[in-house]
PDB file of C-alpha atoms in Angstrom:
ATOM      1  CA  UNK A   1     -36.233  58.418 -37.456  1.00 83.00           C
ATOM      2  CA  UNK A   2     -35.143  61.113 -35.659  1.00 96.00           C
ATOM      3  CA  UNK A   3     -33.075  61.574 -32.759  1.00 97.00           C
ATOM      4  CA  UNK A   4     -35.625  62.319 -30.006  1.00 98.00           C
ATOM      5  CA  UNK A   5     -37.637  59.968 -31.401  1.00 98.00           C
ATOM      6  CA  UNK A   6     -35.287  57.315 -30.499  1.00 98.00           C
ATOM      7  CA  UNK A   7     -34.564  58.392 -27.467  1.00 98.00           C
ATOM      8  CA  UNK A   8     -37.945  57.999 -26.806  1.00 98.00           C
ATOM      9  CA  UNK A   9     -38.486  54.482 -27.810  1.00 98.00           C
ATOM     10  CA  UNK A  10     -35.575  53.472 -25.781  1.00 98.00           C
ATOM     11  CA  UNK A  11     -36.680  55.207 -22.955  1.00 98.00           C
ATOM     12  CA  UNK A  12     -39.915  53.677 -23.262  1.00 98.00           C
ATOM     13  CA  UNK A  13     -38.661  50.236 -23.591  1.00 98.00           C
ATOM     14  CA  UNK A  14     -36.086  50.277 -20.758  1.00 98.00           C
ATOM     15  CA  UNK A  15     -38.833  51.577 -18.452  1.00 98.00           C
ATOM     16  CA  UNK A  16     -41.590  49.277 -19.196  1.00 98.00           C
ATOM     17  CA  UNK A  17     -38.683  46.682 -18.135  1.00 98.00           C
ATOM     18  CA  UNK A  18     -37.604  48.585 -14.976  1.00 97.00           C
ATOM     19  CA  UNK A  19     -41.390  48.625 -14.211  1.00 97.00           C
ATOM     20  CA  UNK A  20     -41.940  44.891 -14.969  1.00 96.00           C
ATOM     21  CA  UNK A  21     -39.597  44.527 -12.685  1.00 94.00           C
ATOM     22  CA  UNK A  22     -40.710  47.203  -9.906  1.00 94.00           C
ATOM     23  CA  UNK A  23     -43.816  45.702 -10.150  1.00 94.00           C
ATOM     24  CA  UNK A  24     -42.439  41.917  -9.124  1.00 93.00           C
ATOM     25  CA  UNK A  25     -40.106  43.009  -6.135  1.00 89.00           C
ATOM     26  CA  UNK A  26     -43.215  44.333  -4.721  1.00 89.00           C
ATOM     27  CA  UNK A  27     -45.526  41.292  -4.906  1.00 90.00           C
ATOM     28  CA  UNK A  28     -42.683  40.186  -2.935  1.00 87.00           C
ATOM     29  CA  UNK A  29     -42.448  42.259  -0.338  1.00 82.00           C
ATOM     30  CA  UNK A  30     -40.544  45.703   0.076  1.00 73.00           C
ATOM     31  CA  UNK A  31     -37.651  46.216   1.780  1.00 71.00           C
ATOM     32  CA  UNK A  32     -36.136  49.620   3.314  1.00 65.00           C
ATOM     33  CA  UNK A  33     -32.580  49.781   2.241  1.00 63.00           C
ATOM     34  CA  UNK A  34     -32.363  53.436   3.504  1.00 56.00           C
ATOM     35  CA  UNK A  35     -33.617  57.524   4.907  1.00 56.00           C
ATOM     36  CA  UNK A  36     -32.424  59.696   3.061  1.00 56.00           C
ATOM     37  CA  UNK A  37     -33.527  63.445   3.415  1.00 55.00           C
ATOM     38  CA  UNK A  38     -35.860  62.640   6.546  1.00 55.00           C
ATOM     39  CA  UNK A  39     -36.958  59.453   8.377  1.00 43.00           C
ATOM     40  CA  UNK A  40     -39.883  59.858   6.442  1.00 48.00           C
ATOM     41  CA  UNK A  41     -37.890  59.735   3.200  1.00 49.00           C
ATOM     42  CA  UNK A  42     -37.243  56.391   1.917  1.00 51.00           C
ATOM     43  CA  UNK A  43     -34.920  54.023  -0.361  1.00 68.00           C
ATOM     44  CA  UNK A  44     -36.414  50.871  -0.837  1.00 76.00           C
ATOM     45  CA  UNK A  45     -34.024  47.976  -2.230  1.00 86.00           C
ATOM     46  CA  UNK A  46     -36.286  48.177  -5.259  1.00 88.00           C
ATOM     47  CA  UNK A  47     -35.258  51.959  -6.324  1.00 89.00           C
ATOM     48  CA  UNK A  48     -31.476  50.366  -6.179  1.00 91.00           C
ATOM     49  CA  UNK A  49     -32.260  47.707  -8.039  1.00 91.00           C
ATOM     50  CA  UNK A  50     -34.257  49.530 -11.011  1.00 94.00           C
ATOM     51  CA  UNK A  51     -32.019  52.415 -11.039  1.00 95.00           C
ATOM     52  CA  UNK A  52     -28.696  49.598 -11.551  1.00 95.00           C
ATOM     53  CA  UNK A  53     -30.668  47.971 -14.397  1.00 97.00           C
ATOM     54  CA  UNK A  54     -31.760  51.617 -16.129  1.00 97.00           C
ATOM     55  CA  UNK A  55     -28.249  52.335 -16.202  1.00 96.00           C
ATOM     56  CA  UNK A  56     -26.910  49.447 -17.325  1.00 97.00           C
ATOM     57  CA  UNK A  57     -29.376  48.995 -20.211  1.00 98.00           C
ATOM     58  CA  UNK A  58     -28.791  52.872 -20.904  1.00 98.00           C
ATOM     59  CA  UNK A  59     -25.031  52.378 -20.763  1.00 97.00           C
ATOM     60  CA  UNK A  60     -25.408  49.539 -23.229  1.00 98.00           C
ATOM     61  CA  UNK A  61     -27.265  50.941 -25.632  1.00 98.00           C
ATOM     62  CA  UNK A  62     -25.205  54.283 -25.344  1.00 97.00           C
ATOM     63  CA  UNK A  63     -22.255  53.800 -24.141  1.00 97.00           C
ATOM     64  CA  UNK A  64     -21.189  57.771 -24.894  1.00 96.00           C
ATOM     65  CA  UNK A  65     -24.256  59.319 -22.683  1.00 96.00           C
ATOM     66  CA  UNK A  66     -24.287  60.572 -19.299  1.00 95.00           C
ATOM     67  CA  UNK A  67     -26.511  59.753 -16.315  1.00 96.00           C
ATOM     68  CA  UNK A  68     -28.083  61.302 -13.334  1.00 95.00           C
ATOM     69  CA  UNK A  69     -30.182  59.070 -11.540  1.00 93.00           C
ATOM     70  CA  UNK A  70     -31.810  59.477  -7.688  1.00 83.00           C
ATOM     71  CA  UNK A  71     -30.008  56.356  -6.157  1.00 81.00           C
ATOM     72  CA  UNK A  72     -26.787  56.700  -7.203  1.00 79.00           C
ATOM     73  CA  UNK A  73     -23.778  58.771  -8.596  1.00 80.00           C
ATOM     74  CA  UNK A  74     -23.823  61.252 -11.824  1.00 83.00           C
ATOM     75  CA  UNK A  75     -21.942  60.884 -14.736  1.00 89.00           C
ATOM     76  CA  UNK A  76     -20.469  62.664 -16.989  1.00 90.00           C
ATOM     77  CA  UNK A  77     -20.707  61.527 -20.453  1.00 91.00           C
ATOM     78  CA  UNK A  78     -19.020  62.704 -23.896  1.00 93.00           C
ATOM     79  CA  UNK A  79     -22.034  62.958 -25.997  1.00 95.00           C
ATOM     80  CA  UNK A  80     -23.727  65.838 -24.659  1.00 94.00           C
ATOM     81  CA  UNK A  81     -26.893  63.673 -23.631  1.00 96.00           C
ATOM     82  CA  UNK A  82     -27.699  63.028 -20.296  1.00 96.00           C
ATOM     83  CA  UNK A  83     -30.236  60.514 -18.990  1.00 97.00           C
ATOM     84  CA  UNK A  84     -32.010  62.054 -15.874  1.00 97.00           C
ATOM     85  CA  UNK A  85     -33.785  59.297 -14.279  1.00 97.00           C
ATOM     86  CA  UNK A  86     -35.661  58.380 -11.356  1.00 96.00           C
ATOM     87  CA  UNK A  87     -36.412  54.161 -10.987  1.00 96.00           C
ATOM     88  CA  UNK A  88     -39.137  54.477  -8.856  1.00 95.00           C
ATOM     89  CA  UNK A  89     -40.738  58.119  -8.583  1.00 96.00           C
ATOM     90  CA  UNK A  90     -43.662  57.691  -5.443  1.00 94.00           C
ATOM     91  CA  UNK A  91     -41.297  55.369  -3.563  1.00 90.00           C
ATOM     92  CA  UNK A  92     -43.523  55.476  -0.084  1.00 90.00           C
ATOM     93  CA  UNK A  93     -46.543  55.442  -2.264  1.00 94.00           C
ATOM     94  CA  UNK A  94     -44.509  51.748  -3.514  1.00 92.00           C
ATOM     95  CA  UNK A  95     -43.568  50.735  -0.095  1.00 88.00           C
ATOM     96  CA  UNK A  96     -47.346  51.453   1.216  1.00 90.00           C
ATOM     97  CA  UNK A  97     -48.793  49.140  -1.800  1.00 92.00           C
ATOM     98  CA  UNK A  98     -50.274  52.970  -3.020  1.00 95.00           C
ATOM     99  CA  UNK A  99     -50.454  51.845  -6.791  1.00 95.00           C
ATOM    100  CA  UNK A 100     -49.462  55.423  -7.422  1.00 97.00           C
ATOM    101  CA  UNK A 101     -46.136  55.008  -8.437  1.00 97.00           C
ATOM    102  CA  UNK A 102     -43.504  55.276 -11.664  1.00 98.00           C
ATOM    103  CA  UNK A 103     -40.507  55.209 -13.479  1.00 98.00           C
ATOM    104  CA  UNK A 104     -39.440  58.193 -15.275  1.00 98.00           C
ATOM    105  CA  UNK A 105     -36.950  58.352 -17.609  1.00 98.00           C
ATOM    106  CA  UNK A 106     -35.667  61.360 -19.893  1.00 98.00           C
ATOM    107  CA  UNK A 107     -32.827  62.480 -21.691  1.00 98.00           C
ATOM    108  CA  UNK A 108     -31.267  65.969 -21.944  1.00 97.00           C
ATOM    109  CA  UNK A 109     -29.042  67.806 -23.678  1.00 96.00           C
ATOM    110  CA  UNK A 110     -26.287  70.335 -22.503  1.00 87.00           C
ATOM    111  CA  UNK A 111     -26.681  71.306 -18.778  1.00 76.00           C
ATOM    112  CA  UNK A 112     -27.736  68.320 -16.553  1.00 74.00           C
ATOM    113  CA  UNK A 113     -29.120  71.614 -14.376  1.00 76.00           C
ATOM    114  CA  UNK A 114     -32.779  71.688 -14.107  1.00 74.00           C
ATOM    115  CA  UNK A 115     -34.152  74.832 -16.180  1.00 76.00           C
ATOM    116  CA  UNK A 116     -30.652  75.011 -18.393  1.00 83.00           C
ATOM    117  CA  UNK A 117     -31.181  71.423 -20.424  1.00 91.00           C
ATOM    118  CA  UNK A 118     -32.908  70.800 -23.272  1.00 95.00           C
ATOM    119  CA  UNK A 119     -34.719  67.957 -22.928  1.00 96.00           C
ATOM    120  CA  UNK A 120     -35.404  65.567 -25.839  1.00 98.00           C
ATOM    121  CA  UNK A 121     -37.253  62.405 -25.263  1.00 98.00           C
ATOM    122  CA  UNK A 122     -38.942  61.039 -22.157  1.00 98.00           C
ATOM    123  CA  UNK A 123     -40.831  58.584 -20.699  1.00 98.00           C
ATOM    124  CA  UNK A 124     -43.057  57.847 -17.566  1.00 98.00           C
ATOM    125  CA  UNK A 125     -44.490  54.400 -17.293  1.00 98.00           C
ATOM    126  CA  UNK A 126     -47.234  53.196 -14.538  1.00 98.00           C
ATOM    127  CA  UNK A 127     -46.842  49.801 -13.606  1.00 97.00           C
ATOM    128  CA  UNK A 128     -49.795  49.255 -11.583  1.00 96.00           C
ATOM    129  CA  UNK A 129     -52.129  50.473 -14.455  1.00 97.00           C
ATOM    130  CA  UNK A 130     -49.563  49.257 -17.568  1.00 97.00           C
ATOM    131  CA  UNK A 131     -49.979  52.735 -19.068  1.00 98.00           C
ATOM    132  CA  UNK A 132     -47.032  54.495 -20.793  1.00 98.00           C
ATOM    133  CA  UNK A 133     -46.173  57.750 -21.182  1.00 98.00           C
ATOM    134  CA  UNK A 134     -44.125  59.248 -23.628  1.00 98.00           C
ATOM    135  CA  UNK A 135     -42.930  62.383 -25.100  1.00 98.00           C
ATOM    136  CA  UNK A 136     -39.936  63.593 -27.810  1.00 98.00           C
ATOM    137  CA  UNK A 137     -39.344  67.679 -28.398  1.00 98.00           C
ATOM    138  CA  UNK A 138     -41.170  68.633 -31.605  1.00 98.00           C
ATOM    139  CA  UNK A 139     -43.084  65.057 -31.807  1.00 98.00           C
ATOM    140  CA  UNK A 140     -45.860  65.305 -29.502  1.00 98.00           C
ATOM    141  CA  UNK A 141     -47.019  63.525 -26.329  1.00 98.00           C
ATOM    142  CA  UNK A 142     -48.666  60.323 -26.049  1.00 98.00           C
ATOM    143  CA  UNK A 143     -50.803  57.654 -23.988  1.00 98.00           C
ATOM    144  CA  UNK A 144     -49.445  54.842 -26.003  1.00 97.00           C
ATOM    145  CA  UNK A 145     -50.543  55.503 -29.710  1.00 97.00           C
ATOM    146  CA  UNK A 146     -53.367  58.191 -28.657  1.00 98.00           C
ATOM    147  CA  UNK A 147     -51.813  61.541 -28.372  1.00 98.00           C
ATOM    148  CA  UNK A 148     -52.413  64.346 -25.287  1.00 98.00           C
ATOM    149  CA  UNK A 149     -53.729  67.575 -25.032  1.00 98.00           C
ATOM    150  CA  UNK A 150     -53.558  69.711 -22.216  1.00 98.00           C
ATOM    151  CA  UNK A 151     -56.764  71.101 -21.358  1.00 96.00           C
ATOM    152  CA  UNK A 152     -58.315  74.510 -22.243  1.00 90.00           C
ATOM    153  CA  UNK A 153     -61.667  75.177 -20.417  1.00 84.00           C
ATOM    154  CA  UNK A 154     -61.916  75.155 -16.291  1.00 83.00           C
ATOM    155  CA  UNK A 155     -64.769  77.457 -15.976  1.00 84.00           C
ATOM    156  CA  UNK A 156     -65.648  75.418 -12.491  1.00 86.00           C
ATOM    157  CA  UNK A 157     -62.003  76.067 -11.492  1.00 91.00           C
ATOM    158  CA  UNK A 158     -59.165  74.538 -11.949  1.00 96.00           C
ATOM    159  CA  UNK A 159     -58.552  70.758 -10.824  1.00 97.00           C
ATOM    160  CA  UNK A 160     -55.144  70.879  -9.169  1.00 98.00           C
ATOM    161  CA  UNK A 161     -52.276  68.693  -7.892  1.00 98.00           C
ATOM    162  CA  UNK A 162     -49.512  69.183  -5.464  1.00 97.00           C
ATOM    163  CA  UNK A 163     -47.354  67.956  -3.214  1.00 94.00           C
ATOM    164  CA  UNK A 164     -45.370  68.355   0.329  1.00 91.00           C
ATOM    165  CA  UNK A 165     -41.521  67.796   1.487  1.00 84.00           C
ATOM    166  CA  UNK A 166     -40.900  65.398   3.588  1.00 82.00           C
ATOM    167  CA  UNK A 167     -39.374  68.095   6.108  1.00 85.00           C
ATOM    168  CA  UNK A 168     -42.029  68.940   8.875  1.00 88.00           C
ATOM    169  CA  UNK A 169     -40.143  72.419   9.106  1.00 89.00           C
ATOM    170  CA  UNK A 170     -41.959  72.535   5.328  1.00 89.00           C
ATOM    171  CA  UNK A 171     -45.159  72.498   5.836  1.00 92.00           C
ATOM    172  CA  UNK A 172     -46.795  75.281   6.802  1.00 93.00           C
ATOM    173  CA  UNK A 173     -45.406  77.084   4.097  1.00 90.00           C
ATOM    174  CA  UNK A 174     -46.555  74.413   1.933  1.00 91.00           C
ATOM    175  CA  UNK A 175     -50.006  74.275   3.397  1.00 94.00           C
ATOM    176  CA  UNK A 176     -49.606  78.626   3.229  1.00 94.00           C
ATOM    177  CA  UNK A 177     -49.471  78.181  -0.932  1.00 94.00           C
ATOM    178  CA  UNK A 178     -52.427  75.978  -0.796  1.00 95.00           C
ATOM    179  CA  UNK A 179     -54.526  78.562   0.958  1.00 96.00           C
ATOM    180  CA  UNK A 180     -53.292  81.314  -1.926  1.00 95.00           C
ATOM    181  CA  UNK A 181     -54.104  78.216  -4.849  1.00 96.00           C
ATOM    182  CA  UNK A 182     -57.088  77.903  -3.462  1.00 95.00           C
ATOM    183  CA  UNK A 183     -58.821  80.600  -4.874  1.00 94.00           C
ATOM    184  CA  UNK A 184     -58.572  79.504  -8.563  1.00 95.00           C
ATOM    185  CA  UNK A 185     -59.208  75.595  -7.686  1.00 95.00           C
ATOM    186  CA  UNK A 186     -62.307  73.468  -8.285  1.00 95.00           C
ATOM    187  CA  UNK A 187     -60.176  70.588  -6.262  1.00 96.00           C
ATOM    188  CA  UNK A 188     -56.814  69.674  -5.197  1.00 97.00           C
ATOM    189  CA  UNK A 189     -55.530  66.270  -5.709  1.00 97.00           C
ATOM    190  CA  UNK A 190     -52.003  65.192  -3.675  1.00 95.00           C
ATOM    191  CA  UNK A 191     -51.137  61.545  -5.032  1.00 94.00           C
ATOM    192  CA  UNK A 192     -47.475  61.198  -4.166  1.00 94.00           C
ATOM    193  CA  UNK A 193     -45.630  61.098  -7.808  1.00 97.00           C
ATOM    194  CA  UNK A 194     -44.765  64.107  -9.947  1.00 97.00           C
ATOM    195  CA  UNK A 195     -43.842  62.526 -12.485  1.00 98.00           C
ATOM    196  CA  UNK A 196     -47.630  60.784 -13.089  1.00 98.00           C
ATOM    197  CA  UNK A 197     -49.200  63.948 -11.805  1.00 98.00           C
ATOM    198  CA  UNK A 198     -47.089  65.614 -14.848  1.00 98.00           C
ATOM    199  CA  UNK A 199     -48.624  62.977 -16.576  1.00 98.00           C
ATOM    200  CA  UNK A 200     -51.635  63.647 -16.027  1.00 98.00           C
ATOM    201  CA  UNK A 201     -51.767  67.468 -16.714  1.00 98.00           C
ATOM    202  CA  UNK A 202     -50.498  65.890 -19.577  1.00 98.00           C
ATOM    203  CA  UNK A 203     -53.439  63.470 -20.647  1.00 98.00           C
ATOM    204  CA  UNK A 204     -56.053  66.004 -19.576  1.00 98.00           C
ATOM    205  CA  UNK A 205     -56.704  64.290 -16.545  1.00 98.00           C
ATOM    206  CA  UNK A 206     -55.474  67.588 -14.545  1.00 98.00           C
ATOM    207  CA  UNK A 207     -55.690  70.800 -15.224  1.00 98.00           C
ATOM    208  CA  UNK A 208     -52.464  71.936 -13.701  1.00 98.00           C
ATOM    209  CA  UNK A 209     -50.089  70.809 -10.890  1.00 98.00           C
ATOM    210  CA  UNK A 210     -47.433  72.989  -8.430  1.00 97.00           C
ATOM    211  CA  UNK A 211     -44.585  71.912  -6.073  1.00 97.00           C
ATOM    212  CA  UNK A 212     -41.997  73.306  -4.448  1.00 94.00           C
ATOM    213  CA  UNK A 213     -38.754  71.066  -3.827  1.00 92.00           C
ATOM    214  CA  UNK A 214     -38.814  68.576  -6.614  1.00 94.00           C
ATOM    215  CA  UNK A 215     -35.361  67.296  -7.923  1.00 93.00           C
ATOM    216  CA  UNK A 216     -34.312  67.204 -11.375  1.00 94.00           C
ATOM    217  CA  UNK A 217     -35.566  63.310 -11.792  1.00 95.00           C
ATOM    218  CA  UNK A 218     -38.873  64.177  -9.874  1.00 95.00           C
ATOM    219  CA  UNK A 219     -39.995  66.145 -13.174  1.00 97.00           C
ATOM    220  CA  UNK A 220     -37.333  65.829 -16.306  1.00 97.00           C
ATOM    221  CA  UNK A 221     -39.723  63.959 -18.399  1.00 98.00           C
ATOM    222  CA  UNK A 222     -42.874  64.877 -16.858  1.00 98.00           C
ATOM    223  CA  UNK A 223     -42.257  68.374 -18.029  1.00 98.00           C
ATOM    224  CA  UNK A 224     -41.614  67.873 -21.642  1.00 98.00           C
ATOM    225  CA  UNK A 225     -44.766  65.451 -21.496  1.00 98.00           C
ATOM    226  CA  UNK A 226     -46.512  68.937 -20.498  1.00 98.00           C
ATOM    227  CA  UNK A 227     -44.805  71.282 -22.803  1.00 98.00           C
ATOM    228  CA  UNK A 228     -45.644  68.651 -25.930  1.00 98.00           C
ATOM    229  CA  UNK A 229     -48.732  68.347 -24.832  1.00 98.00           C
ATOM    230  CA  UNK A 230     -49.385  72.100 -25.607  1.00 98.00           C
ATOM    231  CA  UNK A 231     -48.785  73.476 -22.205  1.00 98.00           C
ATOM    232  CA  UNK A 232     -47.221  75.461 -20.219  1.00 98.00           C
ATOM    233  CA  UNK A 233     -43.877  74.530 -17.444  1.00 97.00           C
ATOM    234  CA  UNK A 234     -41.910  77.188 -15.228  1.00 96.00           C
ATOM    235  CA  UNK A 235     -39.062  76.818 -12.585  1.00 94.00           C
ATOM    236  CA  UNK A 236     -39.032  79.736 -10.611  1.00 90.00           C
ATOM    237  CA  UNK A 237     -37.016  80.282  -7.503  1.00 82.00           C
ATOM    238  CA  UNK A 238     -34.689  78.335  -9.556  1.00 72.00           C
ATOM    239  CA  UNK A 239     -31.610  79.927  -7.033  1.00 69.00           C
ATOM    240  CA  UNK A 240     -33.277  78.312  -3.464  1.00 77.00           C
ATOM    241  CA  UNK A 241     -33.261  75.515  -1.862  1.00 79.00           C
ATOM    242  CA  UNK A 242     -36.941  74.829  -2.835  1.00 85.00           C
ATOM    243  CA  UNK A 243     -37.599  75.825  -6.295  1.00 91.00           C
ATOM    244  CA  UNK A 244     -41.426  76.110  -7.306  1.00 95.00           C
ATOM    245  CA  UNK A 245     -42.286  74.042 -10.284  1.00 96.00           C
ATOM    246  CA  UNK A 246     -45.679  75.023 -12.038  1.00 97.00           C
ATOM    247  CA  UNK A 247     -47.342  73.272 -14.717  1.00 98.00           C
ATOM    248  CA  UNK A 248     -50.536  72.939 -16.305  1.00 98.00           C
ATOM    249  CA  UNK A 249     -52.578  73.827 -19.555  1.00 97.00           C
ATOM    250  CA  UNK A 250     -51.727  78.031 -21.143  1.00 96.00           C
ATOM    251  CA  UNK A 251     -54.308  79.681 -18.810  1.00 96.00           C
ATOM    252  CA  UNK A 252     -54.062  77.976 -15.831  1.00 97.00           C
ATOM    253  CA  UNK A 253     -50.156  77.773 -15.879  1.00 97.00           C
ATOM    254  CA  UNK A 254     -50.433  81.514 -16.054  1.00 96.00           C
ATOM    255  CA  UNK A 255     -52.808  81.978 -13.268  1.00 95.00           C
ATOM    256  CA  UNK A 256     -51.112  79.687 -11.086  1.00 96.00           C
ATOM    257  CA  UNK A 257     -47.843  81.653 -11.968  1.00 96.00           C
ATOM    258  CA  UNK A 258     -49.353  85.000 -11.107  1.00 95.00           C
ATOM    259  CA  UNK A 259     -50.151  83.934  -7.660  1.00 94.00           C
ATOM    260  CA  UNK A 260     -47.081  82.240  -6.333  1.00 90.00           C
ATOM    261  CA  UNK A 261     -44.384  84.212  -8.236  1.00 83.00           C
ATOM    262  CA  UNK A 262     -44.163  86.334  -5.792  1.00 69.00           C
ATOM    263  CA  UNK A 263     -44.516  84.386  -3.288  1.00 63.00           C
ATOM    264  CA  UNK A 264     -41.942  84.607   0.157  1.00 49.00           C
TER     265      UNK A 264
END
């Protein structure tokens, strides 16, 4: 077997624990351990506790690897693999009882920089629907065993998702790129979790997906669910504060590209 391959069953078997476990901490009831950007941006006790058990199962298994999770601090491993993680991608969607939610897992190689790594295995698990995700470079991209295709035809326009910061001083321009997407779109979707919505553009189920302001865990193994899926990612405005991620099947990621590159 090769390498990303088993990346990519370990990823998928540590997150289908983490998610077990997400899953049960909210039938109990959530707790807010924290803000963190904004008051609207949450930590729930839950992201802690997932992220602490991801690592700990990762450092186990690979003692030599490093880590960069959303909840706590990177690390710097000897290997040249890096786990980019985040335990509970959708977190207000999670504290809401939104079943929109996931844990996303990858691992990288060289820079743990967003647009500089290579990434080599990943996986993004749905608790509330039991449905894994999974991707390794040069392997393909699967639903469990069936494997994903992007799609090719939207000659009703493209269905779209995106999403918004949680900083109010964000959103017109946010709502500003919607107006420009607009024009290619047969809908726009805004569930609350790149990672699935990666997922998705993934499976099929959209036919591309744009944000600006995601972190390195927000899409890691979203992307290379995308890219082995036979489509298209790009990080542009990689030097801002809010760089624009754009995914989505050849054509569409293309389209969606010529709109907003440019955009100020």
């Amino acid at each position: 077997m090769s390498l990303e391959l088993e990346l990519a069953d370990l990823a998928s078997r540590i997150a289908r624990e983490a998610g077990d476990l997400a899953r049960t901490r909210r039938a109990e009831g959530v707790h807010l351990a924290a803000t963190k950007s904004t008051i609207a941006d949450i930590v729930t006790d839950a992201d802690r506790e997932v992220e602490l058990l991801i690592r700990e199962r990762l450092r186990v298994a690979r003692p030599g690897d490093g880590f960069l999770g959303e909840e706590s601090e990177a690390e710097r491993g000897e290997s040249g693999i890096t786990w980019v993680v985040d335990p509970i991608d959708g977190t207000v969607n999670y504290a809401y009882g939104i079943p929109s939610y996931a844990v996303s897992i990858a691992a990288v190689r060289g820079s743990a920089v967003a647009g500089e790594w290579e990434a080599l295995s990943a996986a993004v698990y749905a608790p509330a629907s039991a449905e894994m995700f999974t991707a390794a470079r040069g392997h393909g991209a699967f639903l469990g065993d069936a494997r994903l295709s992007v799609t090719t035809e939207t000659s009703a326009g493209a269905l779209l998702a995106t999403g918004f910061g949680y900083d109010p001083a964000t959103h017109d321009g946010d709502l500003a790129t919607v107006r420009r997407i607009m024009s290619i779109a047969r809908d726009l979707r805004r569930a609350g979790a790149a990672s699935l919505d990666l997922a998705f553009v993934a499976a099929g189920r959209l036919d591309g997906y744009f944000e600006r302001g995601l972190k390195p865990w927000d899409h890691a193994a979203g992307a290379l669910l995308v890219t082995e899926a036979g489509g298209s990612v790009s990080l542009i405005d990689r030097d801002s504060t809010r760089p624009m991620l754009i995914a989505g099947g050849i054509e569409v990621h293309r389209r969606v590209l010529d709109i907003l590159r440019d955009e100020t």
